[in-house]
Amino acid sequence: MNDLYFVKKETEFTKTEHKIINYIAEDPESFIRMSIGDAARCIGTSEPSISRFARHCGYADFKELKNAIRLHRDEENPPSGKLFSTVGSQDSGTAEGFLRYQQICIEKTLSFLDKDLVSRAVSAILEAGTVYLYAKGAALSMADLLKFRLTRFGMRVVILPPGSSELFEYMNLFTEKDLVILFGFQKTPREAGVLLSYQQEAGYRCIFFTSRLYQAQEQLQKDVIPLYVYRGEPTEYHSMAAPAALIDALVVRIAAELGESSKEHLDSLYHLKETYKNEIPR
């Protein structure tokens, strides 16, 4: 990825440099106000790493890199900068402050939302023979939510095992008509990396939920549909409020696309519940 405005030359980046790139891409407004020490602490790296990164991008030092980002900000005046100018005033230690911060996370997600990618994601879900979901840890809650919603529309949805070689038993069933939806957020699990790699051989589609903007841009080049979600800075507590909001937004869009057929599935579900409500109370 060398179409980033602050990269002046063709080069390859390390994993640590990818973290720096992602932080700048998400929040240039904060980055240009930081000392090199502040930047290192927020990103979770060292001052020498940031200095090397600046030189790697083609600048003499950290200060020159910040000046280039500042000039670009002044020219573009992105709305995300305005959003984050208010973050520092929020006290996330209180219930009200935390909820307001989640509102900001959703607004930040919205500011980076690509309508074309959303449309492609909706089409991929509607056209899939089977929808496979991969997630682990807290992200499993998002896979469960999406399965619950899509199953109500009569879709065949399978949650893949989060680890172990059991995953291969499912991968062996994948066809080019299927869709694999992955939740990676801050890190891409090794198993998710295998699923992305196998896509090239099996030909199935992929949707990738990520909290790394730079990685989202990389995946788009690999014929993966990336959906970016902002969940806070690297060192913060990461809520699932923004991912859940994006999932429900997709579900509403899918329902609209399905039209009358979505109503038929929901009516059928309601009829089942009513028929057996004495045996299994609602």
Coordinates of C-alpha atoms in Angstrom, one line a residue:
M1 CA 0.0 0.0 0.0
N2 CA 1.8 3.1 -1.2
D3 CA -1.1 5.2 -2.0
L4 CA -1.1 6.6 1.5
Y5 CA -0.5 10.4 1.4
F6 CA 2.3 10.3 3.9
V7 CA 4.3 7.6 2.2
K8 CA 6.8 9.3 -0.3
K9 CA 8.4 6.2 -1.7
E10 CA 7.9 2.5 -2.6
T11 CA 8.6 0.4 0.4
E12 CA 7.5 -2.6 2.5
F13 CA 6.5 -2.2 6.1
T14 CA 6.9 -4.3 9.2
K15 CA 4.0 -5.3 11.5
T16 CA 5.0 -2.5 13.9
E17 CA 5.0 0.0 11.1
H18 CA 1.5 -1.2 10.1
K19 CA 0.3 -0.3 13.6
I20 CA 1.7 3.2 13.2
I21 CA 0.2 3.6 9.7
N22 CA -3.2 2.5 11.0
Y23 CA -3.1 5.0 13.9
I24 CA -2.2 7.9 11.6
A25 CA -4.9 6.9 9.0
E26 CA -7.5 6.7 11.7
D27 CA -6.6 9.8 13.7
P28 CA -4.2 12.2 12.0
E29 CA -5.6 15.0 14.1
S30 CA -4.3 13.5 17.3
F31 CA -1.1 12.3 15.8
I32 CA 0.1 15.8 14.7
R33 CA -0.4 17.1 18.3
M34 CA 1.7 14.4 19.9
S35 CA 5.3 14.3 20.9
I36 CA 7.2 11.3 19.7
G37 CA 7.0 9.9 23.2
D38 CA 3.2 10.4 23.3
A39 CA 2.8 8.7 19.9
A40 CA 4.9 5.7 21.0
R41 CA 2.8 5.2 24.2
C42 CA -0.6 5.5 22.4
I43 CA 0.4 3.2 19.6
G44 CA 2.2 0.7 21.8
T45 CA 5.7 0.9 20.4
S46 CA 9.0 2.7 21.0
E47 CA 10.3 6.1 20.0
P48 CA 13.1 4.6 17.9
S49 CA 10.5 2.6 16.0
I50 CA 8.6 5.7 15.1
S51 CA 11.8 7.6 14.1
R52 CA 12.7 4.7 11.8
F53 CA 9.2 4.7 10.4
A54 CA 9.4 8.4 9.5
R55 CA 12.7 7.8 7.7
H56 CA 11.2 4.7 6.0
C57 CA 8.4 6.9 4.6
G58 CA 10.9 9.3 3.1
Y59 CA 11.2 12.0 5.8
A60 CA 14.2 13.3 7.6
D61 CA 12.6 12.8 11.0
F62 CA 9.4 12.6 13.1
K63 CA 8.8 16.3 12.9
E64 CA 9.0 16.4 9.1
L65 CA 6.5 13.5 8.9
K66 CA 4.1 15.4 11.2
N67 CA 4.4 18.5 9.1
A68 CA 3.4 16.6 6.0
I69 CA 0.4 15.1 7.7
R70 CA -0.6 18.6 9.1
L71 CA -0.4 20.1 5.6
H72 CA -2.6 17.3 4.2
R73 CA -5.1 17.8 7.1
D74 CA -5.3 21.5 6.4
E75 CA -6.0 20.8 2.7
E76 CA -8.6 18.1 3.3
N77 CA -10.1 19.1 6.7
P78 CA -11.6 15.6 7.3
P79 CA -14.7 15.3 9.4
S80 CA -13.0 12.6 11.5
G81 CA -10.7 15.2 12.9
K82 CA -13.6 17.2 14.1
L83 CA -15.1 14.1 15.8
F84 CA -12.0 13.3 17.7
S85 CA -11.4 16.8 18.9
T86 CA -14.2 16.1 21.4
V87 CA -13.0 12.7 22.6
G88 CA -10.6 14.2 25.2
S89 CA -13.5 15.9 27.0
Q90 CA -15.4 12.7 27.5
D91 CA -15.0 10.9 30.9
S92 CA -15.3 7.2 29.9
G93 CA -15.0 6.3 33.5
T94 CA -18.7 7.1 34.0
A95 CA -21.6 5.2 32.4
E96 CA -22.8 8.4 30.6
G97 CA -19.2 9.2 29.4
F98 CA -18.6 5.6 28.2
L99 CA -21.9 5.6 26.3
R100 CA -21.1 8.9 24.7
Y101 CA -17.7 7.6 23.7
Q102 CA -19.4 4.6 22.0
Q103 CA -21.5 7.1 20.1
I104 CA -18.3 8.7 18.9
C105 CA -17.0 5.3 17.9
I106 CA -20.1 4.7 15.8
E107 CA -19.8 8.1 14.3
K108 CA -16.2 7.5 13.4
T109 CA -17.2 4.1 11.8
L110 CA -19.8 6.0 9.8
S111 CA -17.3 8.6 8.7
F112 CA -15.2 5.8 7.1
L113 CA -18.2 3.8 5.8
D114 CA -17.9 2.9 2.1
K115 CA -21.4 2.6 0.7
D116 CA -20.1 0.6 -2.3
L117 CA -18.5 -1.9 0.0
V118 CA -21.7 -2.2 2.1
S119 CA -23.7 -2.9 -1.1
R120 CA -21.1 -5.5 -2.2
A121 CA -21.3 -7.2 1.3
V122 CA -25.1 -7.3 1.2
S123 CA -25.1 -8.8 -2.3
A124 CA -22.5 -11.4 -1.3
I125 CA -24.7 -12.4 1.7
L126 CA -27.8 -12.6 -0.4
E127 CA -26.1 -14.7 -3.1
A128 CA -24.3 -17.1 -0.8
G129 CA -25.2 -20.8 -0.8
T130 CA -23.9 -21.1 2.8
V131 CA -22.7 -18.3 5.0
Y132 CA -19.8 -19.4 7.2
L133 CA -18.8 -17.2 10.2
Y134 CA -15.4 -17.2 11.8
A135 CA -14.7 -15.4 15.1
K136 CA -13.0 -16.1 18.4
G137 CA -13.0 -14.5 21.8
A138 CA -15.4 -11.6 22.4
A139 CA -16.0 -11.4 18.6
L140 CA -17.9 -14.7 18.8
S141 CA -20.8 -12.6 20.2
M142 CA -20.9 -10.8 16.9
A143 CA -20.9 -14.0 14.9
D144 CA -23.8 -15.3 17.1
L145 CA -25.7 -12.1 16.5
L146 CA -25.3 -12.2 12.8
K147 CA -26.2 -15.9 12.6
F148 CA -29.4 -15.2 14.6
R149 CA -30.4 -12.4 12.3
L150 CA -29.6 -14.2 9.0
T151 CA -31.2 -17.5 10.0
R152 CA -34.5 -15.6 10.5
F153 CA -34.4 -14.9 6.8
G154 CA -34.1 -18.6 6.0
M155 CA -30.4 -18.5 5.2
R156 CA -28.1 -21.4 6.0
V157 CA -25.5 -20.0 8.4
V158 CA -22.7 -22.0 10.1
I159 CA -20.3 -20.7 12.8
L160 CA -16.9 -22.2 12.3
P161 CA -14.9 -23.6 15.2
P162 CA -12.6 -20.9 16.6
G163 CA -9.5 -23.1 16.7
S164 CA -7.9 -26.5 16.1
S165 CA -7.7 -28.7 13.1
E166 CA -11.4 -29.2 13.2
L167 CA -11.6 -26.1 11.0
F168 CA -10.3 -28.1 8.1
E169 CA -13.4 -30.4 8.2
Y170 CA -15.5 -27.4 7.3
M171 CA -13.1 -25.9 4.8
N172 CA -13.2 -29.1 2.9
L173 CA -16.9 -28.4 2.2
F174 CA -16.4 -24.8 0.9
T175 CA -17.5 -24.1 -2.7
E176 CA -17.2 -21.0 -4.8
K177 CA -20.9 -20.3 -4.1
D178 CA -20.3 -19.9 -0.4
L179 CA -19.4 -16.9 1.7
V180 CA -17.0 -16.7 4.6
I181 CA -17.4 -13.7 7.0
L182 CA -14.4 -13.1 9.3
F183 CA -14.1 -11.0 12.4
G184 CA -10.6 -9.8 13.0
F185 CA -10.7 -6.4 14.6
Q186 CA -7.3 -5.5 16.2
K187 CA -5.6 -8.8 15.2
T188 CA -6.1 -11.3 12.5
P189 CA -6.2 -14.8 14.1
R190 CA -4.0 -17.4 12.4
E191 CA -7.1 -19.4 11.5
A192 CA -8.6 -16.3 9.8
G193 CA -5.4 -15.9 7.9
V194 CA -5.7 -19.5 6.6
L195 CA -9.3 -18.9 5.6
L196 CA -8.2 -15.8 3.6
S197 CA -5.4 -17.7 2.0
Y198 CA -7.6 -20.7 1.0
Q199 CA -10.0 -18.3 -0.7
Q200 CA -7.6 -18.0 -3.6
E201 CA -7.8 -21.7 -4.2
A202 CA -11.5 -22.4 -3.5
G203 CA -12.9 -19.2 -4.9
Y204 CA -15.5 -18.4 -2.2
R205 CA -16.2 -14.8 -1.3
C206 CA -15.0 -13.2 1.9
I207 CA -16.2 -10.3 4.1
F208 CA -13.7 -9.1 6.7
F209 CA -14.7 -7.0 9.7
T210 CA -11.6 -5.2 10.9
S211 CA -10.6 -2.3 13.2
R212 CA -7.4 -1.7 11.2
L213 CA -8.0 0.8 8.4
Y214 CA -4.7 0.1 6.7
Q215 CA -5.5 -3.6 6.7
A216 CA -8.9 -2.9 5.3
Q217 CA -7.3 -1.2 2.3
E218 CA -4.9 -4.1 1.8
Q219 CA -7.7 -6.7 1.9
L220 CA -9.7 -4.8 -0.7
Q221 CA -6.8 -5.3 -3.1
K222 CA -7.0 -9.1 -2.5
D223 CA -10.7 -9.3 -3.5
V224 CA -11.9 -9.4 0.1
I225 CA -14.8 -7.1 1.1
P226 CA -13.5 -5.2 4.2
L227 CA -15.9 -3.5 6.6
Y228 CA -14.0 -1.1 8.9
V229 CA -15.2 -0.6 12.5
Y230 CA -13.7 1.9 14.9
R231 CA -13.6 0.6 18.5
G232 CA -11.2 3.0 20.1
E233 CA -7.4 3.5 20.3
P234 CA -5.1 0.4 20.6
T235 CA -4.6 0.7 24.4
E236 CA -8.3 1.3 25.2
Y237 CA -11.1 -1.0 26.3
H238 CA -12.8 -2.2 23.1
S239 CA -16.6 -2.4 23.1
M240 CA -18.7 -4.2 20.6
A241 CA -21.2 -1.4 20.3
A242 CA -20.0 -0.2 16.9
P243 CA -19.7 -3.7 15.3
A244 CA -23.2 -4.6 16.6
A245 CA -24.5 -1.4 15.1
L246 CA -22.9 -2.1 11.7
I247 CA -24.2 -5.7 11.7
D248 CA -27.8 -4.5 12.4
A249 CA -27.4 -1.9 9.7
L250 CA -26.5 -4.7 7.2
V251 CA -29.4 -6.8 8.4
V252 CA -31.9 -4.0 7.9
R253 CA -30.5 -3.5 4.4
I254 CA -30.8 -7.2 3.6
A255 CA -34.4 -7.2 4.8
A256 CA -35.1 -4.3 2.4
E257 CA -33.5 -6.2 -0.4
L258 CA -35.4 -9.4 0.3
G259 CA -38.7 -7.5 0.5
E260 CA -41.8 -9.8 0.8
S261 CA -39.8 -13.0 1.2
S262 CA -38.2 -11.7 4.5
K263 CA -41.7 -11.1 5.8
E264 CA -42.7 -14.6 4.8
H265 CA -39.9 -16.2 6.8
L266 CA -40.7 -14.0 9.9
D267 CA -44.4 -14.8 9.6
S268 CA -43.6 -18.5 9.4
L269 CA -41.5 -18.2 12.6
Y270 CA -44.3 -16.4 14.4
H271 CA -46.7 -19.1 13.4
L272 CA -44.4 -21.8 14.8
K273 CA -44.1 -20.0 18.1
E274 CA -47.8 -19.5 18.4
T275 CA -48.6 -23.2 17.5
Y276 CA -46.3 -24.5 20.2
K277 CA -46.5 -21.7 22.8
N278 CA -48.0 -24.1 25.4
E279 CA -45.3 -26.7 25.0
I280 CA -42.5 -24.1 24.8
P281 CA -43.6 -20.8 26.4
R282 CA -42.3 -17.7 24.6

